[in-house]
Tab-separated table of C-alpha atoms and ligand atoms in Angstrom:
chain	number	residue	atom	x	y	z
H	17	UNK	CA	0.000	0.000	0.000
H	18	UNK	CA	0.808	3.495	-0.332
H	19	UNK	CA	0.894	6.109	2.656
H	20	UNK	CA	1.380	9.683	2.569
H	21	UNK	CA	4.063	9.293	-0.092
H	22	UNK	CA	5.808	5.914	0.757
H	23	UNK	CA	5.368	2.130	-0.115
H	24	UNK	CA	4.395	-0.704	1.992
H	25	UNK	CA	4.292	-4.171	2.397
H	26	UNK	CA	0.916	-5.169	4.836
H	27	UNK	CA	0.741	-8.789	6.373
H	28	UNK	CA	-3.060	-8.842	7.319
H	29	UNK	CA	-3.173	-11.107	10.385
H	30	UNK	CA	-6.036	-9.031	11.232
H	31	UNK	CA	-7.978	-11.393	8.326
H	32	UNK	CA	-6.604	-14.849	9.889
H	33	UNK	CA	-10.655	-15.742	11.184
H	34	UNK	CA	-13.579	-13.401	12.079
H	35	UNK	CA	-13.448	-14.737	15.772
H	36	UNK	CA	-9.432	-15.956	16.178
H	37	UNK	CA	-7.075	-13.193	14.877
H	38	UNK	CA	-4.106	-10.941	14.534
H	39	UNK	CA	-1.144	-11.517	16.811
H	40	UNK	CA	-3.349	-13.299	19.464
H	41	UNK	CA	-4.368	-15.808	17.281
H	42	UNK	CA	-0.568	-16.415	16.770
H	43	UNK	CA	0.686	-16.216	20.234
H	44	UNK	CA	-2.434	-18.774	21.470
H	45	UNK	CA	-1.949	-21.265	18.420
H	46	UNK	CA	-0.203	-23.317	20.942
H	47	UNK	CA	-2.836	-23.439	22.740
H	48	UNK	CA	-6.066	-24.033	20.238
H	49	UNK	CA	-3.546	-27.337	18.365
H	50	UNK	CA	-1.862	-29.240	21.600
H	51	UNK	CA	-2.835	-31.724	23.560
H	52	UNK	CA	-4.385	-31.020	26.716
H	53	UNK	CA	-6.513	-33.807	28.257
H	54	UNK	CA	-6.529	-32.872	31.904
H	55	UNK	CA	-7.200	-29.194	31.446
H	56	UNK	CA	-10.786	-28.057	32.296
H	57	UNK	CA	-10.067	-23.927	32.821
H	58	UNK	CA	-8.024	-21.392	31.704
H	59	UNK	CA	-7.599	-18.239	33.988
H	60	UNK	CA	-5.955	-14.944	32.986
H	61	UNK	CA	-6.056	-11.676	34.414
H	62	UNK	CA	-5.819	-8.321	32.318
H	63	UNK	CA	-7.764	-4.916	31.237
H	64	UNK	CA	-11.529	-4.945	31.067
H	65	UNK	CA	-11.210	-4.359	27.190
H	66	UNK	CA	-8.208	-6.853	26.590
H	67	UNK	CA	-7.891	-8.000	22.887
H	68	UNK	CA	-6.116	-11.039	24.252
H	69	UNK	CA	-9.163	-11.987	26.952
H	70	UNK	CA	-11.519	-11.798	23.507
H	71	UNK	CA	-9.009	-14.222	21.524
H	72	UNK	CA	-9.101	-16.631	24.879
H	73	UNK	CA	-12.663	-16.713	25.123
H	74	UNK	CA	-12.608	-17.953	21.957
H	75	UNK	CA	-10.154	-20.466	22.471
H	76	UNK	CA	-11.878	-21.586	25.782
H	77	UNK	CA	-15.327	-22.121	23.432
H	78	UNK	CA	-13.534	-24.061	20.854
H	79	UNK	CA	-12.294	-25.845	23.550
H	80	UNK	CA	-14.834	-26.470	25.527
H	81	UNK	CA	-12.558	-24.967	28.598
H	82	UNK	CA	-13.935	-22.746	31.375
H	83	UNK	CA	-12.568	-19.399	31.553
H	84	UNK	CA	-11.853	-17.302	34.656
H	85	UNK	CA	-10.765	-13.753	34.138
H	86	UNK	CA	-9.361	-11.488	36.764
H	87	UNK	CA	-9.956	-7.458	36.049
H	88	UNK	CA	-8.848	-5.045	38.782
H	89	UNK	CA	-11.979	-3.002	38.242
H	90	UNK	CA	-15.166	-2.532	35.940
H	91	UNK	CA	-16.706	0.468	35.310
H	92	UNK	CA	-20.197	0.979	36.116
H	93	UNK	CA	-20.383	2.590	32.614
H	94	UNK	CA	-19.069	-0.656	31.117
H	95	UNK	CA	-21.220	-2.813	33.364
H	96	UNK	CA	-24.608	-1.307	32.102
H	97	UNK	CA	-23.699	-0.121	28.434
H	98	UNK	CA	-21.227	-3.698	27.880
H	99	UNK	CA	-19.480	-3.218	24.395
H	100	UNK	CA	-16.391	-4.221	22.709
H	101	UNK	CA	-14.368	-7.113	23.448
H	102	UNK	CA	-15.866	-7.289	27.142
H	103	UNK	CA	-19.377	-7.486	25.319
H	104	UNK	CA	-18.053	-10.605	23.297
H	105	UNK	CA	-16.096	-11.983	26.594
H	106	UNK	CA	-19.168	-11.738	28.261
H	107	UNK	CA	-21.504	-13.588	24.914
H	108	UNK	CA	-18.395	-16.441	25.232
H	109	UNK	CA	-18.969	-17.101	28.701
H	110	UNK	CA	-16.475	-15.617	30.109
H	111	UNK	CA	-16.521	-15.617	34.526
H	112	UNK	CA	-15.239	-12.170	35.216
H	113	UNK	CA	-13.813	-11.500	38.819
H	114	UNK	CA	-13.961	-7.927	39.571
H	115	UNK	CA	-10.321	-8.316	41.859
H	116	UNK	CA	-6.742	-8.125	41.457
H	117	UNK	CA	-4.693	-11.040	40.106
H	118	UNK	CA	-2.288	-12.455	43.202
H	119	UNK	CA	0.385	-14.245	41.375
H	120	UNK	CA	1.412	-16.327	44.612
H	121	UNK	CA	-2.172	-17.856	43.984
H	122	UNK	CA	-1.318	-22.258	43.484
H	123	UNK	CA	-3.113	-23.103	40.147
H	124	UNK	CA	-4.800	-26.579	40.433
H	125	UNK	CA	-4.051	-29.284	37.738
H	126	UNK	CA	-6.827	-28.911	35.613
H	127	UNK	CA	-5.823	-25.264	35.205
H	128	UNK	CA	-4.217	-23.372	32.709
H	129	UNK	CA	-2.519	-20.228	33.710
H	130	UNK	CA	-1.888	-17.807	30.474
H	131	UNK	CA	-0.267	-14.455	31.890
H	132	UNK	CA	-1.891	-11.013	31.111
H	133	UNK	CA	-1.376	-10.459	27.152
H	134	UNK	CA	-0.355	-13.828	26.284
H	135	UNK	CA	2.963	-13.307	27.262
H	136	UNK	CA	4.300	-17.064	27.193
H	137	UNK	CA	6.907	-19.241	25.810
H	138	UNK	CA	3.917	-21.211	23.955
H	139	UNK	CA	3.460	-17.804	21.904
H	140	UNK	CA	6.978	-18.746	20.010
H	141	UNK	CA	4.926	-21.957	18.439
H	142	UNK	CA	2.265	-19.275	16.499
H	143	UNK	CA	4.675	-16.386	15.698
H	144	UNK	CA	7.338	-19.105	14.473
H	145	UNK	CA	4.548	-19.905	11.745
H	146	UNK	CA	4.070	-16.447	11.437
H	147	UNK	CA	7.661	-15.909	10.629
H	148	UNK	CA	7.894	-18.491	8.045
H	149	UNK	CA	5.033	-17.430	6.070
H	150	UNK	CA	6.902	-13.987	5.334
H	151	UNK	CA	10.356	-15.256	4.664
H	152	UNK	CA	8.473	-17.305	2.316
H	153	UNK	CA	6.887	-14.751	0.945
H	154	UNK	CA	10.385	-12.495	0.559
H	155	UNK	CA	11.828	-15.095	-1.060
H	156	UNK	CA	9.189	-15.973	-3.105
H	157	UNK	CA	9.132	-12.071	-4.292
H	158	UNK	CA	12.822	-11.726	-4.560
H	159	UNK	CA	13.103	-9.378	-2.016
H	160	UNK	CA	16.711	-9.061	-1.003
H	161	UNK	CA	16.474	-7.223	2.501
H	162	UNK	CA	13.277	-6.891	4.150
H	163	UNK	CA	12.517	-4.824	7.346
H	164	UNK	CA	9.539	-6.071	9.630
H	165	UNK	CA	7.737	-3.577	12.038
H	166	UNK	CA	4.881	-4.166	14.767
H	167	UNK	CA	4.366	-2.385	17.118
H	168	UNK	CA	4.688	-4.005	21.124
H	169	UNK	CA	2.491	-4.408	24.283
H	170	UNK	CA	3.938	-7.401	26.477
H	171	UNK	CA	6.906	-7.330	22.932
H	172	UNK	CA	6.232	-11.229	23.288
H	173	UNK	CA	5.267	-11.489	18.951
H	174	UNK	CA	8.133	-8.873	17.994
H	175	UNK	CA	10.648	-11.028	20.104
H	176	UNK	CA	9.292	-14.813	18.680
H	177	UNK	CA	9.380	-12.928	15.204
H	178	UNK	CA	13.157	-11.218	15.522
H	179	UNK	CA	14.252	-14.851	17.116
H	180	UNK	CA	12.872	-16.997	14.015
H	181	UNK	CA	13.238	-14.612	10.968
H	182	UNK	CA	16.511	-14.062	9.545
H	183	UNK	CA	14.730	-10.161	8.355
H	184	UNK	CA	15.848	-7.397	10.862
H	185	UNK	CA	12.531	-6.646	13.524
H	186	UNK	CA	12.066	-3.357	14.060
H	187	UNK	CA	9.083	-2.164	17.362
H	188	UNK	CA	8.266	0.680	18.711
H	189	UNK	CA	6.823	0.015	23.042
H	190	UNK	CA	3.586	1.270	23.680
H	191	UNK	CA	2.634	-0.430	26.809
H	192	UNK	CA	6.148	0.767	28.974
H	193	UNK	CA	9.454	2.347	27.686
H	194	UNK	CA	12.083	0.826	26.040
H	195	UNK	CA	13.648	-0.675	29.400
H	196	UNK	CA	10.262	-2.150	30.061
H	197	UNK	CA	10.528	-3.891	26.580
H	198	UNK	CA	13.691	-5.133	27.411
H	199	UNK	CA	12.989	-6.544	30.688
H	200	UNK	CA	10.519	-8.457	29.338
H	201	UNK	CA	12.505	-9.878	26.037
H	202	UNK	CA	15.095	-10.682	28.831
H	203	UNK	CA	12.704	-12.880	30.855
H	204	UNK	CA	11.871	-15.103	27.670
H	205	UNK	CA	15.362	-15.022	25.600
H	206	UNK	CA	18.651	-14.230	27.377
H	207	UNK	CA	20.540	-13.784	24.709
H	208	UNK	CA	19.781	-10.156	23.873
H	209	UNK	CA	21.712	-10.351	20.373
H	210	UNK	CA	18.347	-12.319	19.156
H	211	UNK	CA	16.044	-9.042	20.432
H	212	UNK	CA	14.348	-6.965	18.046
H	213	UNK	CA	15.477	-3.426	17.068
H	214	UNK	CA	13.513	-0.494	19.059
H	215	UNK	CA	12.436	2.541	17.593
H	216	UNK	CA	10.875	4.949	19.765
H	217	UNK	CA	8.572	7.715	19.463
H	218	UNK	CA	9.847	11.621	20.422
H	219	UNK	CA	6.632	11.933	22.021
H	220	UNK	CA	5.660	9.575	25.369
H	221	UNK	CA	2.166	7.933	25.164
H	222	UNK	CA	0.631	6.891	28.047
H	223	UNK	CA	-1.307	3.096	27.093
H	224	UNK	CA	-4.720	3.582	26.416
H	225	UNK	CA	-4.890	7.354	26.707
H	226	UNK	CA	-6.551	8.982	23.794
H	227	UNK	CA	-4.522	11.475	21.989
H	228	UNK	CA	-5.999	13.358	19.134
H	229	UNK	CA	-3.359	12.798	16.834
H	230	UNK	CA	-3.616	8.885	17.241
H	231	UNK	CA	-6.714	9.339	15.936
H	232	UNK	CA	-6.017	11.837	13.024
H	233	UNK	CA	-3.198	9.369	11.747
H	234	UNK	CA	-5.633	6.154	12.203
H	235	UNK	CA	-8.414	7.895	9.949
H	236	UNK	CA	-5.872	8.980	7.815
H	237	UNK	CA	-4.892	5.677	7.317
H	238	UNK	CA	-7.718	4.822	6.846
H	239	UNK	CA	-9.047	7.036	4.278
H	240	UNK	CA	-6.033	6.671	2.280
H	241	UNK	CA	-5.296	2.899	2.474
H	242	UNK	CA	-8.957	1.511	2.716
H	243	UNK	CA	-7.591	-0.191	5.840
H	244	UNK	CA	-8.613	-0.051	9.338
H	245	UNK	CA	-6.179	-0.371	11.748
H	246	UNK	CA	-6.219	-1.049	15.366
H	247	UNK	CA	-6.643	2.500	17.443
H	248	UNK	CA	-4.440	1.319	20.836
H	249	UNK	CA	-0.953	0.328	19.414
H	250	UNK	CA	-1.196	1.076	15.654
H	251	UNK	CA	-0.772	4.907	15.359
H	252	UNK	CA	2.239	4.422	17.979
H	253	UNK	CA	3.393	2.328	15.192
H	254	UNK	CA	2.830	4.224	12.553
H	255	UNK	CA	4.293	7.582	14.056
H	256	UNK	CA	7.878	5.565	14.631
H	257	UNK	CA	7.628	4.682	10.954
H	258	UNK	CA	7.024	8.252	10.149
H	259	UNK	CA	9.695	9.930	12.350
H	260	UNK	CA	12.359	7.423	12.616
H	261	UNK	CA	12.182	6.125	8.601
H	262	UNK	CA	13.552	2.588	8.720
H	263	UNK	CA	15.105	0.954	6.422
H	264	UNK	CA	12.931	-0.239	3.417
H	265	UNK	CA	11.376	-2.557	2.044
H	266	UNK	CA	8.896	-1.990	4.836
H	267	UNK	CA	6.632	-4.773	5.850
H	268	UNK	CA	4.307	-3.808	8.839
H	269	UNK	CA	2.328	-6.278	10.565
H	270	UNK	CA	-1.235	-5.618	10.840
H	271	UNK	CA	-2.249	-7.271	14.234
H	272	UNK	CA	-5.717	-7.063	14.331
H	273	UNK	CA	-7.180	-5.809	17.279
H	274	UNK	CA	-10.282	-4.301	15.520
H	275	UNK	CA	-12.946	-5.497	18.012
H	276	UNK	CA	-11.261	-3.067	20.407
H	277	UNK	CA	-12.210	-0.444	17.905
H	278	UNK	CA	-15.489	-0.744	19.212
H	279	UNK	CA	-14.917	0.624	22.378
H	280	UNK	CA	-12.327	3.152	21.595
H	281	UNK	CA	-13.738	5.262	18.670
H	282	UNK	CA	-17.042	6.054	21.155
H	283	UNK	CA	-14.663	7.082	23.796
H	284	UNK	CA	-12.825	9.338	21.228
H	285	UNK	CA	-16.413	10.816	19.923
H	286	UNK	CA	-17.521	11.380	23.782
H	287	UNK	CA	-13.734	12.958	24.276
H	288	UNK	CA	-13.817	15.159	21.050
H	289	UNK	CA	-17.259	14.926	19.463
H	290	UNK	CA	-18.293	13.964	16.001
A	320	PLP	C1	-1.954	-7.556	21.794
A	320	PLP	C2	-1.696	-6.621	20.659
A	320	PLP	C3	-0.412	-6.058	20.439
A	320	PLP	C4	0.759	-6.314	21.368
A	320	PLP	O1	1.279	-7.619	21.269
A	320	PLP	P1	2.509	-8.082	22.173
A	320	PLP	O2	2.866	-9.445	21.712
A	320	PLP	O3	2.009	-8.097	23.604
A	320	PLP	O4	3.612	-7.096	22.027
A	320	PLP	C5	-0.243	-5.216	19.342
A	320	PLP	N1	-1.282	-4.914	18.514
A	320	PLP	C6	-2.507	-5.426	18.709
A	320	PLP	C7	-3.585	-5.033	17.772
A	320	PLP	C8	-2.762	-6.294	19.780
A	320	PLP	O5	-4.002	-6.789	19.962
């Protein structure tokens, strides 16, 4: 595609499966193929509008798995208007608990523990399909360098996706800073020569705080591409593209994330109006 002057290379993840997409479906592959004949549950704990408790409430339906979920707090609001992935959570049978996650907790045998965001050493099953598909694709288009950019909550998919693909993995945080990132690469890959390249933003977002120009670049995206990105981590995304200029061919990696979009653009419309 073509943005604001510049080519592109889109891998749609967000068109995997209506109900089981985008980087969740590839970090919880694991999950939906092996074997698991003495789990009954899965618990996770996580934000009240978590794209990843939506992609496990799937999973736990396909399944046939119960599925705990641990929110520090739901608001009212959300509790009598329920939209978004918490409306879909809810329509998958999801059992919300309205209290904070104590990791000391003993999980019982039949009980799958998958941390907040997915961020597991099962996700490297997924993303490693995930990074096969696109050298096979550079190859396959004769593409002699290729750079790869996504942008990172928990930074579990850009780290699976640097480790397996022989491309250079560029990410920009949007969940912590850079040192956050890192921390959490280093708890899942110790060698730090196999972590992805970070590219930050000049300006600091704080997660899940709506700034108008997140929105200005999404719809311009939008309007220009015909595609409709995510509105949490995309525009972080694609503001490190458009200050920092890596190294092209660009392929960014569209996540998914869109039933999220359901409860952010009405929060942007009560913030800003129409
Ligand atoms: C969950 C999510 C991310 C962050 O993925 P990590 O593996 O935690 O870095 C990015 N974009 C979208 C749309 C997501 O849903």
């Amino acid at each position: 595609m073509k943005f604001r002057g510049c080519h592109y290379f889109i891998k749609r993840d967000d068109l995997i499966n209506p109900d089981f997409s985008g980087n969740k479906a590839r970090k919880f592959t694991h999950y939906l193929t092996h074997d698991y004949p003495h789990i009954k549950r899965i618990v996770s704990y996580g934000s009240n509008q978590s794209n990843a408790m939506y992609s496990l409430s799937v999973l736990a339906k396909m399944r046939g798995w119960r599925f705990e979920y641990f929110v520090d707090h739901i608001p009212n609001y959300l509790k009598e208007n329920p939209h978004g992935n918490y409306l879909c959570g809810l329509t998958n049978g999801v059992i919300f608990h309205e209290s904070k996650w104590d990791d000391t907790q003993i999980i019982p045998h039949d009980t799958l523990l998958i941390h907040e965001g997915g961020r597991q050493i099962e996700a490297k099953v997924g993303v490693k399909l995930l990074a096969e598909e696109i050298e096979e694709w550079r190859v396959g288009h004769g593409l002699d360098d290729l750079s790869i950019l996504l942008p990172s909550g928990t930074g579990t998919t850009a780290l699976y996706l640097q480790k397996y693909s022989p491309s250079k993995v560029y990410t920009t945080p949007c969940v912590g800073d850079s040192t956050y990132l890192r921390s959490q690469w280093s708890a899942l890959e110790a060698d730090s020569t196999l972590h992805p390249t970070i590219l930050e933003t000049a300006k600091k977002y704080h997660f899940g705080k709506l700034y108008k120009e997140h929105y200005e670049l999404w719809m311009g995206l939008k309007r220009e591409t015909g595609i409709e990105f995510d509105l949490l981590y995309d525009p972080i995304g694609w503001r490190a593209i458009e200050e920092q200029k890596p190294p092209t061919p660009l392929l960014y990696i569209h996540q998914g994330g869109l039933l999220g979009n359901m409860s952010m653009i009405p929060r942007y419309q009560r913030k800003y109006g129409n």
